[in-house]
PDB file of C-alpha atoms in Angstrom:
ATOM      1  CA  MET A   1     107.324  89.897 134.260  1.00  0.00           C
ATOM      2  CA  LYS A   2     106.977  91.172 130.669  1.00  0.00           C
ATOM      3  CA  THR A   3     110.630  90.254 129.963  1.00  0.00           C
ATOM      4  CA  ALA A   4     110.148  86.753 131.346  1.00  0.00           C
ATOM      5  CA  PHE A   5     107.004  86.340 129.241  1.00  0.00           C
ATOM      6  CA  ALA A   6     108.803  87.547 126.108  1.00  0.00           C
ATOM      7  CA  SER A   7     111.712  85.188 126.771  1.00  0.00           C
ATOM      8  CA  THR A   8     109.309  82.281 127.164  1.00  0.00           C
ATOM      9  CA  ILE A   9     107.571  83.147 123.888  1.00  0.00           C
ATOM     10  CA  ALA A  10     110.937  83.406 122.122  1.00  0.00           C
ATOM     11  CA  ALA A  11     112.081  80.055 123.496  1.00  0.00           C
ATOM     12  CA  LEU A  12     108.849  78.385 122.372  1.00  0.00           C
ATOM     13  CA  ALA A  13     109.180  79.901 118.917  1.00  0.00           C
ATOM     14  CA  LEU A  14     112.744  78.643 118.582  1.00  0.00           C
ATOM     15  CA  THR A  15     111.724  75.097 119.399  1.00  0.00           C
ATOM     16  CA  ALA A  16     108.471  75.038 117.457  1.00  0.00           C
ATOM     17  CA  THR A  17     109.360  76.517 114.081  1.00  0.00           C
ATOM     18  CA  PRO A  18     107.294  74.768 111.422  1.00  0.00           C
ATOM     19  CA  ALA A  19     109.185  73.116 108.611  1.00  0.00           C
ATOM     20  CA  LEU A  20     108.656  74.673 105.195  1.00  0.00           C
ATOM     21  CA  ALA A  21     109.209  72.768 101.999  1.00  0.00           C
ATOM     22  CA  GLY A  22     111.128  75.246  99.895  1.00  0.00           C
ATOM     23  CA  GLY A  23     110.317  78.166 102.195  1.00  0.00           C
ATOM     24  CA  ILE A  24     112.579  80.672 103.895  1.00  0.00           C
ATOM     25  CA  VAL A  25     113.284  80.228 107.615  1.00  0.00           C
ATOM     26  CA  ILE A  26     115.037  82.930 109.629  1.00  0.00           C
ATOM     27  CA  GLU A  27     115.531  81.695 113.158  1.00  0.00           C
ATOM     28  CA  GLY A  28     117.754  83.176 115.827  1.00  0.00           C
ATOM     29  CA  VAL A  29     118.510  86.149 118.007  1.00  0.00           C
ATOM     30  CA  ARG A  30     119.317  89.699 116.797  1.00  0.00           C
ATOM     31  CA  ILE A  31     119.667  88.752 113.119  1.00  0.00           C
ATOM     32  CA  SER A  32     119.560  91.710 110.730  1.00  0.00           C
ATOM     33  CA  ARG A  33     118.786  90.755 107.147  1.00  0.00           C
ATOM     34  CA  GLU A  34     117.161  91.765 103.864  1.00  0.00           C
ATOM     35  CA  VAL A  35     115.488  88.875 102.043  1.00  0.00           C
ATOM     36  CA  ASP A  36     113.872  88.677  98.592  1.00  0.00           C
ATOM     37  CA  CYS A  37     110.814  86.463  99.094  1.00  0.00           C
ATOM     38  CA  GLY A  38     110.511  85.348  95.486  1.00  0.00           C
ATOM     39  CA  GLY A  39     106.934  84.215  96.197  1.00  0.00           C
ATOM     40  CA  GLN A  40     108.036  81.828  98.949  1.00  0.00           C
ATOM     41  CA  ASP A  41     106.567  81.362 102.412  1.00  0.00           C
ATOM     42  CA  VAL A  42     108.648  82.878 105.232  1.00  0.00           C
ATOM     43  CA  VAL A  43     109.002  82.013 108.928  1.00  0.00           C
ATOM     44  CA  ILE A  44     110.745  84.447 111.279  1.00  0.00           C
ATOM     45  CA  ALA A  45     111.321  83.103 114.783  1.00  0.00           C
ATOM     46  CA  GLY A  46     113.402  83.941 117.815  1.00  0.00           C
ATOM     47  CA  GLN A  47     114.056  87.271 119.497  1.00  0.00           C
ATOM     48  CA  GLY A  48     115.061  90.739 118.386  1.00  0.00           C
ATOM     49  CA  ASN A  49     115.459  90.126 114.657  1.00  0.00           C
ATOM     50  CA  THR A  50     115.280  93.003 112.152  1.00  0.00           C
ATOM     51  CA  ILE A  51     114.121  91.644 108.804  1.00  0.00           C
ATOM     52  CA  ALA A  52     113.255  93.458 105.547  1.00  0.00           C
ATOM     53  CA  LEU A  53     111.248  91.246 103.186  1.00  0.00           C
ATOM     54  CA  THR A  54     111.272  92.452  99.590  1.00  0.00           C
ATOM     55  CA  GLY A  55     109.152  91.391  96.636  1.00  0.00           C
ATOM     56  CA  ALA A  56     106.035  89.255  96.815  1.00  0.00           C
ATOM     57  CA  CYS A  57     105.923  86.809  99.737  1.00  0.00           C
ATOM     58  CA  GLY A  58     103.721  83.791 100.250  1.00  0.00           C
ATOM     59  CA  ALA A  59     102.510  83.277 103.831  1.00  0.00           C
ATOM     60  CA  VAL A  60     104.654  85.122 106.395  1.00  0.00           C
ATOM     61  CA  GLN A  61     104.736  83.893 110.009  1.00  0.00           C
ATOM     62  CA  VAL A  62     106.454  86.020 112.652  1.00  0.00           C
ATOM     63  CA  MET A  63     106.874  84.324 116.042  1.00  0.00           C
ATOM     64  CA  GLY A  64     108.843  85.149 119.153  1.00  0.00           C
ATOM     65  CA  SER A  65     109.484  88.614 120.538  1.00  0.00           C
ATOM     66  CA  ASP A  66     110.905  92.043 119.796  1.00  0.00           C
ATOM     67  CA  HIS A  67     111.151  91.607 116.019  1.00  0.00           C
ATOM     68  CA  LYS A  68     111.035  94.480 113.523  1.00  0.00           C
ATOM     69  CA  VAL A  69     109.750  93.229 110.164  1.00  0.00           C
ATOM     70  CA  THR A  70     109.002  95.174 107.008  1.00  0.00           C
ATOM     71  CA  PHE A  71     107.429  93.643 103.905  1.00  0.00           C
ATOM     72  CA  GLU A  72     106.210  94.712 100.465  1.00  0.00           C
ATOM     73  CA  SER A  73     103.392  92.182 100.011  1.00  0.00           C
ATOM     74  CA  ALA A  74     102.277  88.851 101.446  1.00  0.00           C
ATOM     75  CA  LYS A  75      99.490  86.364 100.755  1.00  0.00           C
ATOM     76  CA  ALA A  76      99.008  86.150 104.514  1.00  0.00           C
ATOM     77  CA  LEU A  77     100.672  87.626 107.590  1.00  0.00           C
ATOM     78  CA  GLN A  78     100.545  85.938 110.981  1.00  0.00           C
ATOM     79  CA  VAL A  79     102.088  87.749 113.957  1.00  0.00           C
ATOM     80  CA  ALA A  80     102.124  85.628 117.124  1.00  0.00           C
ATOM     81  CA  GLY A  81     104.374  86.754 119.917  1.00  0.00           C
ATOM     82  CA  ALA A  82     105.263  89.724 122.073  1.00  0.00           C
ATOM     83  CA  SER A  83     106.402  93.212 121.109  1.00  0.00           C
ATOM     84  CA  ILE A  84     106.647  92.530 117.376  1.00  0.00           C
ATOM     85  CA  ALA A  85     106.429  95.408 114.882  1.00  0.00           C
ATOM     86  CA  ALA A  86     105.334  94.417 111.362  1.00  0.00           C
ATOM     87  CA  THR A  87     105.028  97.209 108.825  1.00  0.00           C
ATOM     88  CA  GLY A  88     104.387  96.885 105.182  1.00  0.00           C
ATOM     89  CA  GLY A  89     102.434  96.850 102.024  1.00  0.00           C
ATOM     90  CA  LYS A  90      99.587  94.591 101.040  1.00  0.00           C
ATOM     91  CA  VAL A  91      98.312  91.454 102.720  1.00  0.00           C
ATOM     92  CA  GLU A  92      95.397  89.264 101.678  1.00  0.00           C
ATOM     93  CA  ALA A  93      94.839  87.873 105.189  1.00  0.00           C
ATOM     94  CA  LEU A  94      96.067  88.945 108.633  1.00  0.00           C
ATOM     95  CA  ALA A  95      96.168  87.303 112.072  1.00  0.00           C
ATOM     96  CA  VAL A  96      97.637  88.974 115.174  1.00  0.00           C
ATOM     97  CA  ASP A  97      97.847  87.204 118.541  1.00  0.00           C
ATOM     98  CA  VAL A  98      99.541  87.114 121.973  1.00  0.00           C
ATOM     99  CA  THR A  99     100.542  90.608 123.255  1.00  0.00           C
ATOM    100  CA  ASP A 100     101.865  94.100 122.562  1.00  0.00           C
ATOM    101  CA  ASN A 101     102.313  93.754 118.789  1.00  0.00           C
ATOM    102  CA  THR A 102     102.051  96.592 116.271  1.00  0.00           C
ATOM    103  CA  VAL A 103     100.939  95.986 112.681  1.00  0.00           C
ATOM    104  CA  LYS A 104     100.577  98.538 109.881  1.00  0.00           C
ATOM    105  CA  ALA A 105      99.430  97.210 106.511  1.00  0.00           C
ATOM    106  CA  THR A 106      97.073  97.495 103.555  1.00  0.00           C
ATOM    107  CA  VAL A 107      94.491  94.718 103.324  1.00  0.00           C
ATOM    108  CA  ALA A 108      93.534  93.776  99.767  1.00  0.00           C
ATOM    109  CA  SER A 109      92.228  90.442  98.553  1.00  0.00           C
ATOM    110  CA  SER A 110      91.158  89.280  95.140  1.00  0.00           C
ATOM    111  CA  HIS A 111      89.208  86.543  96.974  1.00  0.00           C
ATOM    112  CA  GLU A 112      86.889  88.886  98.829  1.00  0.00           C
ATOM    113  CA  PRO A 113      86.318  89.289 101.634  1.00  0.00           C
ATOM    114  CA  ALA A 114      89.792  89.452 103.129  1.00  0.00           C
ATOM    115  CA  GLU A 115      89.996  87.972 106.634  1.00  0.00           C
ATOM    116  CA  VAL A 116      91.527  89.846 109.584  1.00  0.00           C
ATOM    117  CA  ARG A 117      91.688  88.405 113.115  1.00  0.00           C
ATOM    118  CA  ILE A 118      93.148  90.356 116.042  1.00  0.00           C
ATOM    119  CA  PHE A 119      93.272  88.627 119.433  1.00  0.00           C
ATOM    120  CA  GLY A 120      95.405  88.615 122.573  1.00  0.00           C
ATOM    121  CA  ALA A 121      96.092  91.808 124.504  1.00  0.00           C
ATOM    122  CA  ASP A 122      97.476  95.283 123.887  1.00  0.00           C
ATOM    123  CA  GLN A 123      97.703  94.885 120.094  1.00  0.00           C
ATOM    124  CA  LYS A 124      97.852  98.018 117.937  1.00  0.00           C
ATOM    125  CA  SER A 125      96.823  97.634 114.297  1.00  0.00           C
ATOM    126  CA  GLU A 126      96.563 100.360 111.690  1.00  0.00           C
ATOM    127  CA  LEU A 127      94.961  99.019 108.529  1.00  0.00           C
ATOM    128  CA  ARG A 128      93.918 100.433 105.178  1.00  0.00           C
ATOM    129  CA  PHE A 129      91.317  98.396 103.288  1.00  0.00           C
ATOM    130  CA  GLU A 130      91.397  98.209  99.493  1.00  0.00           C
ATOM    131  CA  SER A 131      88.796  95.432  99.299  1.00  0.00           C
ATOM    132  CA  ALA A 132      85.897  94.046 101.291  1.00  0.00           C
ATOM    133  CA  ALA A 133      86.979  92.464 104.565  1.00  0.00           C
ATOM    134  CA  ALA A 134      85.649  90.528 107.532  1.00  0.00           C
ATOM    135  CA  VAL A 135      87.406  91.665 110.710  1.00  0.00           C
ATOM    136  CA  THR A 136      87.224  90.123 114.177  1.00  0.00           C
ATOM    137  CA  VAL A 137      88.773  91.963 117.126  1.00  0.00           C
ATOM    138  CA  GLY A 138      88.803  90.085 120.431  1.00  0.00           C
ATOM    139  CA  GLY A 139      90.792  89.899 123.620  1.00  0.00           C
ATOM    140  CA  ALA A 140      91.720  92.785 125.893  1.00  0.00           C
ATOM    141  CA  ALA A 141      92.857  96.359 125.270  1.00  0.00           C
ATOM    142  CA  ASN A 142      93.358  95.865 121.539  1.00  0.00           C
ATOM    143  CA  GLU A 143      93.233  98.858 119.220  1.00  0.00           C
ATOM    144  CA  LEU A 144      92.293  98.948 115.536  1.00  0.00           C
ATOM    145  CA  VAL A 145      92.520 102.164 113.530  1.00  0.00           C
ATOM    146  CA  TRP A 146      91.275 101.710 109.993  1.00  0.00           C
ATOM    147  CA  THR A 147      90.452 103.465 106.762  1.00  0.00           C
ATOM    148  CA  ALA A 148      88.933 102.258 103.501  1.00  0.00           C
ATOM    149  CA  ASP A 149      89.768 103.499 100.035  1.00  0.00           C
ATOM    150  CA  LYS A 150      87.129 105.536  98.232  1.00  0.00           C
ATOM    151  CA  GLY A 151      84.509 103.238  96.743  1.00  0.00           C
ATOM    152  CA  VAL A 152      85.455 100.301  99.008  1.00  0.00           C
ATOM    153  CA  LYS A 153      82.738  98.994 101.292  1.00  0.00           C
ATOM    154  CA  PRO A 154      83.727  99.434 104.959  1.00  0.00           C
ATOM    155  CA  PRO A 155      84.849  96.185 106.574  1.00  0.00           C
ATOM    156  CA  SER A 156      82.408  94.052 108.527  1.00  0.00           C
ATOM    157  CA  ILE A 157      83.800  94.254 112.080  1.00  0.00           C
ATOM    158  CA  SER A 158      82.898  91.885 114.923  1.00  0.00           C
ATOM    159  CA  SER A 159      84.199  92.557 118.408  1.00  0.00           C
ATOM    160  CA  LEU A 160      84.313  90.457 121.556  1.00  0.00           C
ATOM    161  CA  GLY A 161      86.375  91.276 124.583  1.00  0.00           C
ATOM    162  CA  VAL A 162      87.138  94.077 126.977  1.00  0.00           C
ATOM    163  CA  ASP A 163      88.596  97.572 126.512  1.00  0.00           C
ATOM    164  CA  LEU A 164      88.664  97.297 122.720  1.00  0.00           C
ATOM    165  CA  LYS A 165      89.111 100.485 120.713  1.00  0.00           C
ATOM    166  CA  ILE A 166      88.013 100.451 117.066  1.00  0.00           C
ATOM    167  CA  THR A 167      88.302 103.736 115.210  1.00  0.00           C
ATOM    168  CA  ARG A 168      87.733 104.786 111.614  1.00  0.00           C
ATOM    169  CA  LYS A 169      90.373 107.325 110.595  1.00  0.00           C
TER     170      LYS A 169
END
């Protein structure tokens, strides 16, 4: 069932990739690539891609399933799919949705508070906060482990759902 669900998500992502004017689009199956963002927006779609984003990125969207994405920094990171691992540096805004995704990042925004939204099911997020943040965790069986730098106000965290686990490290 999980494989069928992941395949469906991947197929939807392949047919619904948003067009980016001047952005970077990586769309396909089992692509392995290193990309210098150069401040551009990035869309990663499909299934099983391994992508290393270097430099400063604009908005990064990761859709589909089974991707492994690393990044140095992004204005925003949106992970919407199944079994996606996104690991990286700083993000100013973060959204995680659908199921079984893992995100590790540092949240820092010059336009405080940073916004973090985690929904869907079985998401695992490990976040370090370097600025004030408003966090919403919803859905089912989602896990957020967080820490805040010394002198940074702990994030404001709202939760709605079932079997949520929110832990300060």
